[in-house]
DNA sequence: TATAAACCTTTACGCAGCGTCAATGTCAAC
DNA sequence: GTTGACATTGACGCTGCGTAAAGGTTTATA
């Protein structure tokens, strides 16, 4: 009924180092220490180790386990419920990761020859990548993960031709915007044309367009300095100008046509 | 076009410490170091950081990322596929954890009075726990997760009376087996009785019995030293004897009745 | 121009949960 | 008495940085 470290470790399927560590952190102390300094464990310790290992199996941290097993009145179920929430969150994140990895693999697998096609895929991926790295969190917070993922999927599913059109459209938006900015009138013809092109550009990412969302994005271009920096590259104020144009375009400006 | 640590960090949404760390481990070295010893990053480094952060988002280890981004000919897709496998394994484990935690919570919630009932639930849980801790991986590999989970669920759903019967049956198996072992004849009446009892015992865990599975388990008792140790406690060779008896019982012995 | 504020640098400990030496002591067996 | 299997404490290592500490540089302001 008395066990040395190695015997107990063998029984429990753990290492003696683990037992010493548990002793060190005060999670499981031996019943006594014999004259030679050996750790001697008894029945109670075996039982307790069972408990510890059980919670450990559940992924509970050793500190929490200590709270559970040392305090008999400790709310073990509450701790477990909390732990469950953590695990669920973890799983969600993991699912996202897996989806992203698979998306990346799928994108990369689609290449046949390693030249243009690869570069093209690389570009698409890079675009997504950059978006994710730069704006990922904020956009996901604002528009939800599903939206963003759908958007990325749609992008990845594009053909080279579609992608070329997307790029051209992006340039058109910038060019038209530049011209329009010179006029100074967000309600003018050029500005509205820019807003329209911007709408088309967005539709490459969105599955269904809504003027509210469009206006929201335009506002974000002003609110988020990184977007602002992008649109203001050539002329400071361009982002705000685009927002104003879009607000009018979508009929959501509060000064005139409601 | 040139950035100090803090500027680059700000752009990328990471800390300057992270950049210094990446420099330290050779993952991302600055383009140059100015006369004051400041790290100066250029366009290439920005691009590379984008890549690095992209893979980091996917949960790839920094070491693997280094292999990917430093070696242009490195099999990034292969690495990703490997990574995906790891993630999937992780998710499986996580699912298991969650299931177990939920099971535990459910079991604990069912308790009204903290005495016998609790102890009883504890015993059941302990049984599952021990099984999982000792044989979990191997059994899950051999029989699949669903099987095991179903088995555990069935166990958790048992009433106290059923549980008592299960325990008694387990003892009966061991006792009968001991007597039978003394006869030395696995085809004998006692041995076949033990095999039958063992079948009944198994049916406490399985939803549908098959002789093939029964024979498989018996074989496992011999193959897996931990099971062997359990059955051979009193008499070495008992596990093998039980297997022979079961093979005959299930009609799967290759010497006589096919 | 002096000084403060805001940068930058290197060095190094800390985190979780042990694995893995290293150096040394103890016990049972031959 | 020696070997070998056990035990002990102590300390470093792993990942990916966070977080001081102790100091030098650049920039802004009084």
Coordinates of C-alpha atoms (C1' of nucleotides) in Angstrom, one line a residue:
Chain A
X1 CA 0.0 0.0 0.0
X2 CA 3.0 2.3 0.0
X3 CA 4.6 3.4 -3.2
X4 CA 7.8 5.1 -4.2
X5 CA 7.8 7.5 -7.0
X6 CA 8.6 5.0 -9.7
X7 CA 6.1 2.5 -8.6
X8 CA 3.3 5.1 -8.4
X9 CA 4.4 6.6 -11.7
X10 CA 4.4 3.2 -13.3
X11 CA 0.9 2.5 -12.0
X12 CA -0.5 5.8 -13.2
X13 CA 1.3 5.8 -16.5
X14 CA 3.2 9.0 -15.9
X15 CA 6.9 9.8 -15.3
X16 CA 8.6 10.1 -11.9
X17 CA 9.6 13.6 -12.9
X18 CA 5.9 14.5 -13.1
X19 CA 5.4 13.3 -9.6
X20 CA 8.3 15.3 -8.4
X21 CA 7.0 18.3 -10.2
X22 CA 3.6 17.9 -8.7
X23 CA 5.2 17.8 -5.3
X24 CA 7.2 20.9 -6.1
X25 CA 4.2 22.9 -7.1
X26 CA 2.2 21.5 -4.1
X27 CA -0.3 19.7 -6.2
X28 CA 0.4 16.2 -4.8
X29 CA 2.7 15.8 -1.8
X30 CA 3.8 12.4 -0.7
X31 CA 2.3 11.0 2.5
X32 CA 5.7 11.0 4.1
X33 CA 9.3 11.1 3.4
X34 CA 11.4 8.2 4.7
X35 CA 14.7 8.4 6.4
X36 CA 16.6 8.4 3.1
X37 CA 14.6 11.2 1.8
X38 CA 12.5 9.1 -0.5
X39 CA 8.9 10.1 -1.3
X40 CA 6.4 7.6 0.0
X41 CA 2.8 7.7 -1.3
X42 CA -0.1 6.0 0.3
X43 CA -3.7 5.2 -0.7
X44 CA -5.0 8.7 -0.3
X45 CA -2.3 10.0 -2.6
X46 CA -3.2 7.4 -5.2
X47 CA -6.8 8.4 -5.2
X48 CA -5.9 12.0 -5.4
X49 CA -3.6 11.4 -8.3
X50 CA -6.5 9.7 -10.1
X51 CA -8.5 12.8 -9.7
X52 CA -5.6 15.0 -10.8
X53 CA -5.0 12.9 -13.9
X54 CA -8.7 12.9 -14.7
X55 CA -8.9 16.7 -14.7
X56 CA -5.6 16.8 -16.5
X57 CA -7.1 14.6 -19.2
X58 CA -9.7 17.2 -19.6
X59 CA -7.1 19.8 -20.3
X60 CA -7.6 21.7 -17.1
X61 CA -4.5 23.6 -15.9
X62 CA -2.6 22.2 -13.0
X63 CA -3.3 25.4 -11.0
X64 CA -7.0 25.0 -11.5
X65 CA -6.7 21.3 -10.6
X66 CA -5.1 22.3 -7.4
X67 CA -8.0 24.5 -6.6
X68 CA -10.4 21.8 -7.3
X69 CA -8.7 19.0 -5.4
X70 CA -7.4 20.9 -2.5
X71 CA -10.5 22.8 -1.7
X72 CA -13.3 20.2 -1.3
X73 CA -15.9 23.0 -1.4
X74 CA -14.5 24.4 -4.5
X75 CA -16.9 24.8 -7.4
X76 CA -15.6 22.1 -9.6
X77 CA -18.5 22.1 -11.9
X78 CA -18.2 25.9 -12.3
X79 CA -14.6 25.5 -13.1
X80 CA -15.4 22.8 -15.7
X81 CA -18.0 25.0 -17.3
X82 CA -15.6 27.8 -17.6
X83 CA -13.1 25.4 -19.0
X84 CA -15.6 24.2 -21.5
X85 CA -16.1 27.7 -22.8
X86 CA -12.4 28.0 -23.3
X87 CA -12.3 24.8 -25.2
X88 CA -15.2 25.8 -27.4
X89 CA -13.5 29.1 -28.2
X90 CA -10.3 27.2 -28.9
X91 CA -12.2 24.9 -31.3
X92 CA -13.7 27.8 -33.1
X93 CA -10.3 29.3 -33.7
X94 CA -9.0 26.0 -34.7
X95 CA -11.8 25.6 -37.2
X96 CA -10.9 28.9 -38.7
X97 CA -7.3 28.0 -38.9
X98 CA -8.1 24.8 -40.6
X99 CA -10.4 26.5 -43.1
X100 CA -7.7 29.0 -43.9
X101 CA -5.0 26.4 -44.3
X102 CA -7.2 24.4 -46.6
X103 CA -8.1 27.4 -48.6
X104 CA -4.4 28.1 -49.0
X105 CA -3.6 24.6 -50.0
X106 CA -6.5 24.5 -52.4
X107 CA -5.3 27.7 -54.0
X108 CA -1.8 26.4 -54.3
X109 CA -2.9 23.0 -55.6
X110 CA -4.7 24.6 -58.5
X111 CA -1.4 25.5 -60.2
X112 CA -0.3 23.4 -63.1
X113 CA 2.7 25.2 -64.4
X114 CA 4.9 27.0 -62.0
X115 CA 5.1 30.3 -63.7
X116 CA 2.3 32.7 -64.5
X117 CA -0.3 30.7 -62.9
X118 CA 1.6 30.4 -59.7
X119 CA 2.4 34.1 -59.7
X120 CA -1.3 34.7 -60.2
X121 CA -2.3 32.5 -57.4
X122 CA 0.4 34.1 -55.3
X123 CA -1.1 37.5 -56.1
X124 CA -4.6 36.5 -55.0
X125 CA -3.2 34.9 -51.9
X126 CA -1.1 37.9 -51.2
X127 CA -4.1 40.1 -51.5
X128 CA -6.1 38.1 -49.1
X129 CA -3.0 37.8 -46.9
X130 CA -2.5 41.5 -46.8
X131 CA -6.1 42.1 -46.1
X132 CA -6.0 39.7 -43.3
X133 CA -2.8 40.9 -41.9
X134 CA -3.7 44.5 -42.1
X135 CA -7.4 44.7 -41.6
X136 CA -8.3 41.2 -40.7
X137 CA -9.3 41.7 -37.1
X138 CA -11.1 44.9 -37.5
X139 CA -13.0 43.8 -40.6
X140 CA -13.9 40.6 -39.0
X141 CA -15.2 42.4 -35.9
X142 CA -17.2 44.8 -38.0
X143 CA -18.6 42.5 -40.6
X144 CA -18.3 39.1 -39.0
X145 CA -16.2 36.1 -39.9
X146 CA -18.6 34.6 -42.4
X147 CA -18.7 37.7 -44.5
X148 CA -14.9 37.9 -44.6
X149 CA -14.5 34.2 -45.3
X150 CA -17.1 34.3 -48.0
X151 CA -15.3 37.2 -49.5
X152 CA -12.0 35.4 -49.5
X153 CA -13.5 32.3 -50.9
X154 CA -15.0 34.3 -53.7
X155 CA -11.7 35.9 -54.4
X156 CA -9.9 32.6 -54.5
X157 CA -12.4 31.1 -56.8
X158 CA -11.9 33.8 -59.4
X159 CA -10.3 33.0 -62.8
X160 CA -7.3 34.9 -64.0
X161 CA -9.5 36.9 -66.3
X162 CA -11.8 37.9 -63.6
X163 CA -8.9 38.9 -61.5
X164 CA -7.5 41.0 -64.2
X165 CA -10.8 42.8 -64.4
X166 CA -10.8 43.3 -60.7
X167 CA -7.4 44.8 -60.9
X168 CA -8.3 47.1 -63.7
X169 CA -11.4 48.1 -61.9
X170 CA -9.3 49.0 -58.9
X171 CA -7.2 51.2 -61.0
X172 CA -10.2 52.8 -62.6
X173 CA -11.6 53.6 -59.2
X174 CA -8.4 55.4 -58.2
X175 CA -8.0 57.2 -61.5
X176 CA -11.6 58.4 -61.7
X177 CA -11.4 59.3 -58.0
X178 CA -8.4 61.4 -58.7
X179 CA -10.1 63.2 -61.5
X180 CA -13.2 63.7 -59.5
X181 CA -11.3 64.9 -56.5
X182 CA -9.9 67.7 -58.7
X183 CA -13.5 68.9 -59.3
X184 CA -14.1 69.1 -55.6
X185 CA -17.7 68.1 -56.0
X186 CA -18.6 64.7 -54.5
X187 CA -22.1 65.0 -56.0
X188 CA -20.7 65.7 -59.4
X189 CA -20.7 63.3 -62.4
X190 CA -17.2 62.1 -62.1
X191 CA -17.4 61.5 -58.3
X192 CA -20.6 59.5 -58.8
X193 CA -18.9 57.5 -61.5
X194 CA -16.1 56.8 -59.1
X195 CA -18.6 55.7 -56.5
X196 CA -20.3 53.4 -59.1
X197 CA -16.9 51.9 -60.1
X198 CA -16.2 51.4 -56.4
X199 CA -19.5 49.6 -56.1
X200 CA -18.6 47.2 -58.9
X201 CA -15.2 46.7 -57.3
X202 CA -16.8 45.8 -54.1
X203 CA -19.1 43.3 -55.8
X204 CA -16.1 41.3 -56.7
X205 CA -15.8 40.5 -53.0
X206 CA -19.4 40.6 -51.8
X207 CA -22.1 38.1 -52.7
X208 CA -24.8 40.6 -52.2
X209 CA -24.5 44.3 -52.3
X210 CA -26.4 46.7 -50.1
X211 CA -26.1 50.4 -50.1
X212 CA -25.9 50.4 -46.3
X213 CA -22.8 48.2 -46.4
X214 CA -21.3 50.2 -49.2
X215 CA -21.8 53.4 -47.1
X216 CA -20.3 51.6 -44.1
X217 CA -17.2 50.7 -46.0
X218 CA -16.8 54.2 -47.3
X219 CA -17.0 55.5 -43.7
X220 CA -14.5 53.0 -42.6
X221 CA -12.1 54.4 -45.2
X222 CA -12.1 57.6 -43.2
X223 CA -12.2 56.1 -39.8
X224 CA -9.4 53.6 -40.3
X225 CA -6.1 55.4 -40.8
X226 CA -4.7 52.6 -42.8
X227 CA -7.4 52.8 -45.4
X228 CA -7.2 56.5 -45.3
X229 CA -3.4 56.3 -46.0
X230 CA -4.1 54.1 -49.0
X231 CA -6.6 56.4 -50.6
X232 CA -4.9 59.6 -49.6
X233 CA -1.6 58.5 -51.1
X234 CA -1.7 61.0 -53.9
X235 CA -4.0 63.6 -52.4
X236 CA -4.9 64.0 -48.8
X237 CA -8.6 64.1 -48.4
X238 CA -9.3 61.6 -51.1
X239 CA -10.7 59.0 -48.7
X240 CA -13.1 61.5 -47.2
X241 CA -14.1 62.6 -50.7
X242 CA -14.8 59.0 -51.7
X243 CA -16.9 58.6 -48.6
X244 CA -18.9 61.7 -49.4
X245 CA -19.4 60.5 -53.0
X246 CA -20.5 57.1 -51.9
X247 CA -22.9 58.5 -49.3
X248 CA -24.5 60.5 -52.0
X249 CA -24.4 57.6 -54.4
X250 CA -26.1 55.3 -52.0
X251 CA -28.6 58.0 -51.0
X252 CA -27.4 58.0 -47.4
X253 CA -26.1 61.5 -47.2
X254 CA -28.1 63.4 -44.6
X255 CA -27.7 66.8 -46.2
X256 CA -29.7 66.3 -49.4
X257 CA -31.5 63.5 -51.2
X258 CA -32.6 61.0 -48.6
Chain B
X1 CA 10.3 53.5 -47.6
X2 CA 12.5 52.9 -44.6
X3 CA 11.2 51.8 -41.3
X4 CA 12.5 51.6 -37.8
X5 CA 11.2 48.8 -35.5
X6 CA 8.4 50.7 -34.1
X7 CA 7.1 52.0 -37.4
X8 CA 7.1 48.6 -39.0
X9 CA 5.6 47.1 -35.9
X10 CA 2.9 49.6 -36.0
X11 CA 2.1 49.0 -39.6
X12 CA 2.0 45.2 -39.2
X13 CA 0.2 45.3 -35.9
X14 CA 2.8 43.5 -34.0
X15 CA 5.2 44.5 -31.2
X16 CA 8.7 45.8 -31.7
X17 CA 9.8 43.0 -29.4
X18 CA 8.5 40.5 -31.9
X19 CA 10.6 42.1 -34.7
X20 CA 13.7 41.9 -32.5
X21 CA 12.9 38.4 -31.7
X22 CA 12.5 37.5 -35.4
X23 CA 15.8 39.1 -36.0
X24 CA 17.3 37.1 -33.2
X25 CA 16.2 33.8 -34.5
X26 CA 17.1 34.8 -38.1
X27 CA 13.5 34.8 -39.4
X28 CA 13.5 38.4 -40.5
X29 CA 16.7 40.5 -40.4
X30 CA 16.6 44.2 -41.1
X31 CA 17.9 45.5 -44.4
X32 CA 20.7 47.3 -42.6
X33 CA 21.7 48.7 -39.2
X34 CA 22.4 52.4 -39.1
X35 CA 25.3 54.1 -37.4
X36 CA 23.4 54.2 -34.1
X37 CA 22.7 50.5 -34.2
X38 CA 19.1 51.0 -35.1
X39 CA 17.4 48.3 -37.2
X40 CA 16.2 49.7 -40.6
X41 CA 13.8 47.7 -42.6
X42 CA 13.0 48.2 -46.3
X43 CA 10.4 47.2 -48.8
X44 CA 11.6 43.6 -49.2
X45 CA 11.5 43.1 -45.4
X46 CA 7.9 44.5 -45.3
X47 CA 6.9 42.0 -48.0
X48 CA 8.6 39.2 -46.2
X49 CA 7.0 40.1 -42.9
X50 CA 3.6 40.0 -44.6
X51 CA 4.4 36.4 -45.6
X52 CA 5.6 35.5 -42.2
X53 CA 2.5 36.9 -40.5
X54 CA 0.3 35.1 -43.0
X55 CA 1.8 31.8 -42.1
X56 CA 1.8 32.7 -38.5
X57 CA -2.0 33.3 -38.8
X58 CA -2.3 29.8 -40.0
X59 CA -0.6 28.6 -36.8
X60 CA 2.6 27.5 -38.5
X61 CA 5.6 27.4 -36.2
X62 CA 8.2 30.1 -36.7
X63 CA 10.8 27.5 -37.5
X64 CA 8.7 26.1 -40.3
X65 CA 7.9 29.6 -41.5
X66 CA 11.6 30.2 -41.7
X67 CA 12.0 27.1 -43.9
X68 CA 9.2 28.3 -46.1
X69 CA 10.3 31.9 -46.6
X70 CA 14.0 31.5 -46.7
X71 CA 14.1 28.6 -49.1
X72 CA 12.2 29.7 -52.3
X73 CA 12.2 26.1 -53.5
X74 CA 10.9 24.8 -50.2
X75 CA 7.7 22.8 -50.5
X76 CA 5.4 25.2 -48.8
X77 CA 2.3 23.3 -49.8
X78 CA 3.7 20.1 -48.4
X79 CA 4.4 21.9 -45.2
X80 CA 0.9 23.3 -45.1
X81 CA -0.5 19.9 -45.7
X82 CA 1.5 18.5 -42.8
X83 CA 0.4 21.4 -40.7
X84 CA -3.2 20.7 -41.7
X85 CA -2.9 17.1 -40.5
X86 CA -1.6 18.4 -37.1
X87 CA -4.5 20.8 -36.8
X88 CA -7.0 18.1 -37.6
X89 CA -5.5 15.9 -35.0
X90 CA -5.6 18.7 -32.6
X91 CA -9.2 19.3 -33.3
X92 CA -10.0 15.6 -32.8
X93 CA -8.4 15.7 -29.4
X94 CA -10.2 18.9 -28.6
X95 CA -13.5 17.4 -29.6
X96 CA -12.8 14.5 -27.3
X97 CA -11.8 16.8 -24.5
X98 CA -15.0 18.8 -25.0
X99 CA -17.1 15.7 -25.0
X100 CA -15.5 14.5 -21.9
X101 CA -15.9 17.8 -20.1
X102 CA -19.5 17.9 -21.0
X103 CA -20.0 14.4 -19.9
X104 CA -18.5 15.2 -16.6
X105 CA -20.5 18.3 -16.2
X106 CA -23.7 16.4 -17.0
X107 CA -22.8 13.7 -14.6
X108 CA -22.1 16.2 -11.9
X109 CA -25.2 18.2 -12.5
X110 CA -27.3 15.1 -12.1
X111 CA -26.4 14.8 -8.5
X112 CA -28.9 15.9 -5.9
X113 CA -27.4 14.7 -2.6
X114 CA -23.6 14.7 -2.3
X115 CA -23.2 11.3 -0.8
X116 CA -23.7 7.9 -2.4
X117 CA -24.9 9.1 -5.6
X118 CA -21.9 11.3 -6.1
X119 CA -19.5 8.5 -5.2
X120 CA -21.3 6.3 -7.6
X121 CA -21.0 8.8 -10.4
X122 CA -17.4 9.3 -9.4
X123 CA -16.8 5.6 -9.8
X124 CA -18.3 5.5 -13.2
X125 CA -16.3 8.5 -14.2
X126 CA -13.2 7.0 -12.7
X127 CA -13.7 3.9 -14.7
X128 CA -14.0 5.9 -17.9
X129 CA -11.1 8.0 -16.9
X130 CA -8.9 5.1 -16.2
X131 CA -9.8 3.5 -19.4
X132 CA -9.1 6.6 -21.3
X133 CA -5.9 7.3 -19.5
X134 CA -4.6 3.8 -19.8
X135 CA -5.9 2.5 -23.1
X136 CA -7.6 5.5 -24.6
X137 CA -5.4 6.2 -27.6
X138 CA -4.8 2.6 -28.6
X139 CA -8.4 1.6 -28.3
X140 CA -9.6 4.7 -30.1
X141 CA -7.1 3.9 -32.9
X142 CA -8.3 0.3 -33.2
X143 CA -12.0 0.7 -32.7
X144 CA -12.6 4.3 -33.7
X145 CA -13.7 7.3 -31.7
X146 CA -17.4 6.8 -32.1
X147 CA -17.3 3.3 -30.7
X148 CA -15.4 4.4 -27.6
X149 CA -17.6 7.5 -27.1
X150 CA -20.7 5.4 -27.5
X151 CA -19.3 3.0 -25.0
X152 CA -18.6 5.7 -22.5
X153 CA -22.0 7.3 -23.0
X154 CA -23.6 4.0 -22.4
X155 CA -21.6 3.6 -19.2
X156 CA -22.5 7.1 -18.0
X157 CA -26.2 6.3 -18.6
X158 CA -26.2 3.3 -16.4
X159 CA -28.2 3.2 -13.2
X160 CA -26.6 2.2 -10.0
X161 CA -28.1 -1.2 -10.2
X162 CA -26.8 -1.8 -13.6
X163 CA -23.4 -0.7 -12.5
X164 CA -23.4 -3.0 -9.6
X165 CA -24.3 -5.9 -12.0
X166 CA -21.4 -4.8 -14.3
X167 CA -19.0 -4.9 -11.4
X168 CA -20.2 -8.3 -10.2
X169 CA -20.0 -9.6 -13.8
X170 CA -16.4 -8.4 -13.9
X171 CA -15.6 -10.3 -10.8
X172 CA -17.4 -13.4 -12.1
X173 CA -15.3 -13.3 -15.2
X174 CA -12.1 -13.2 -13.2
X175 CA -13.2 -15.9 -10.8
X176 CA -14.5 -18.2 -13.5
X177 CA -11.4 -17.6 -15.5
X178 CA -9.2 -18.5 -12.6
X179 CA -11.0 -21.8 -12.1
X180 CA -11.0 -22.5 -15.8
X181 CA -7.3 -21.7 -16.0
X182 CA -6.7 -24.4 -13.5
X183 CA -8.2 -27.0 -15.8
X184 CA -5.9 -25.9 -18.6
X185 CA -8.5 -26.5 -21.3
X186 CA -9.7 -23.4 -23.1
X187 CA -12.4 -25.5 -24.8
X188 CA -13.6 -26.9 -21.5
X189 CA -16.9 -26.1 -19.9
X190 CA -15.5 -23.6 -17.4
X191 CA -13.5 -21.7 -19.9
X192 CA -16.4 -21.4 -22.2
X193 CA -18.5 -20.2 -19.3
X194 CA -15.9 -17.5 -18.7
X195 CA -16.0 -16.5 -22.3
X196 CA -19.7 -16.2 -22.1
X197 CA -19.5 -14.1 -19.0
X198 CA -16.9 -12.0 -20.8
X199 CA -19.3 -11.6 -23.6
X200 CA -22.0 -10.4 -21.3
X201 CA -19.6 -8.0 -19.6
X202 CA -18.6 -6.6 -23.0
X203 CA -22.3 -6.0 -23.8
X204 CA -22.4 -3.5 -21.0
X205 CA -20.2 -1.3 -23.2
X206 CA -21.1 -2.3 -26.7
X207 CA -24.4 -1.5 -28.4
X208 CA -24.1 -4.4 -30.7
X209 CA -22.0 -7.5 -30.2
X210 CA -20.2 -9.3 -32.9
X211 CA -18.1 -12.4 -32.5
X212 CA -15.3 -10.8 -34.6
X213 CA -15.1 -7.8 -32.3
X214 CA -15.1 -10.1 -29.3
X215 CA -12.3 -12.1 -30.7
X216 CA -10.4 -8.9 -31.5
X217 CA -10.7 -7.7 -28.0
X218 CA -9.5 -11.0 -26.7
X219 CA -6.5 -10.9 -29.0
X220 CA -5.8 -7.4 -27.7
X221 CA -5.6 -8.7 -24.2
X222 CA -2.6 -10.6 -25.3
X223 CA -1.0 -8.0 -27.6
X224 CA -1.3 -5.1 -25.2
X225 CA 0.9 -5.7 -22.2
X226 CA -1.2 -3.5 -20.0
X227 CA -4.3 -5.7 -20.5
X228 CA -2.1 -8.7 -20.2
X229 CA -0.8 -7.5 -16.9
X230 CA -4.3 -7.0 -15.7
X231 CA -5.5 -10.5 -16.5
X232 CA -2.2 -12.2 -15.6
X233 CA -2.2 -10.6 -12.1
X234 CA -2.9 -13.9 -10.4
X235 CA -1.6 -16.4 -12.9
X236 CA 0.7 -15.6 -15.8
X237 CA -0.9 -16.9 -19.0
X238 CA -4.4 -16.1 -18.0
X239 CA -4.8 -13.5 -20.7
X240 CA -3.7 -15.9 -23.4
X241 CA -6.0 -18.5 -22.0
X242 CA -8.9 -16.2 -22.1
X243 CA -8.1 -15.3 -25.7
X244 CA -8.0 -19.0 -26.6
X245 CA -11.3 -19.6 -24.8
X246 CA -12.9 -16.6 -26.6
X247 CA -11.6 -17.7 -30.0
X248 CA -13.2 -21.1 -29.5
X249 CA -16.3 -19.5 -28.1
X250 CA -16.7 -17.3 -31.1
X251 CA -15.9 -20.1 -33.4
X252 CA -12.9 -18.2 -34.7
X253 CA -10.2 -20.6 -33.6
X254 CA -8.3 -21.9 -36.7
X255 CA -7.6 -25.4 -35.2
X256 CA -11.1 -26.9 -34.9
X257 CA -14.7 -25.8 -35.4
X258 CA -14.6 -23.1 -38.1
Chain C
dT1 C1' 20.6 75.3 -26.0
dA2 C1' 19.3 72.5 -22.2
dT3 C1' 16.2 69.2 -21.2
dA4 C1' 12.5 66.2 -21.4
dA5 C1' 9.9 62.9 -24.1
dA6 C1' 10.1 59.4 -27.2
dC7 C1' 12.6 56.5 -29.4
dC8 C1' 16.3 52.9 -29.9
dT9 C1' 19.7 49.2 -28.0
dT10 C1' 21.1 44.7 -25.4
dT11 C1' 20.4 41.6 -21.5
dA12 C1' 17.7 38.7 -19.1
dC13 C1' 13.9 36.7 -16.4
dG14 C1' 9.2 34.7 -16.8
dC15 C1' 5.1 31.8 -18.5
dA16 C1' 3.4 25.8 -18.5
dG17 C1' 4.6 21.4 -17.9
dC18 C1' 7.4 18.7 -17.7
dG19 C1' 12.0 16.1 -20.5
dT20 C1' 16.5 15.5 -19.9
dC21 C1' 21.1 15.5 -18.2
dA22 C1' 24.3 15.8 -14.1
dA23 C1' 26.1 14.8 -9.8
dT24 C1' 25.4 12.2 -5.8
dG25 C1' 23.2 9.0 -2.2
dT26 C1' 20.7 4.4 -1.1
dC27 C1' 19.3 -0.3 -1.4
dA28 C1' 19.2 -5.2 -2.8
dA29 C1' 21.7 -8.7 -5.0
dC30 C1' 25.7 -11.3 -6.5
Chain D
dG1 C1' 32.8 -5.0 -2.3
dT2 C1' 31.0 -4.0 -6.4
dT3 C1' 27.4 -3.6 -9.7
dG4 C1' 23.0 -2.0 -11.1
dA5 C1' 18.7 -0.2 -10.2
dC6 C1' 16.6 3.0 -7.7
dA7 C1' 16.3 7.6 -5.2
dT8 C1' 17.5 12.7 -4.4
dT9 C1' 18.1 17.9 -5.7
dG10 C1' 19.4 21.3 -9.1
dA11 C1' 19.4 23.3 -13.3
dC12 C1' 18.8 24.1 -18.3
dG13 C1' 15.6 23.7 -22.5
dC14 C1' 11.5 24.1 -25.2
dT15 C1' 7.7 28.3 -27.8
dG16 C1' 6.9 33.0 -28.6
dC17 C1' 7.2 36.5 -27.1
dG18 C1' 5.8 40.2 -22.6
dT19 C1' 8.0 42.9 -19.6
dA20 C1' 11.3 45.2 -17.0
dA21 C1' 16.1 47.2 -16.5
dA22 C1' 19.8 50.1 -17.7
dG23 C1' 21.5 52.7 -20.9
dG24 C1' 22.3 55.5 -25.7
dT25 C1' 19.9 58.5 -29.7
dT26 C1' 16.8 61.5 -31.8
dT27 C1' 13.3 64.9 -31.8
dA28 C1' 10.5 68.4 -29.8
dT29 C1' 9.8 71.9 -26.8
dA30 C1' 10.7 75.6 -23.4

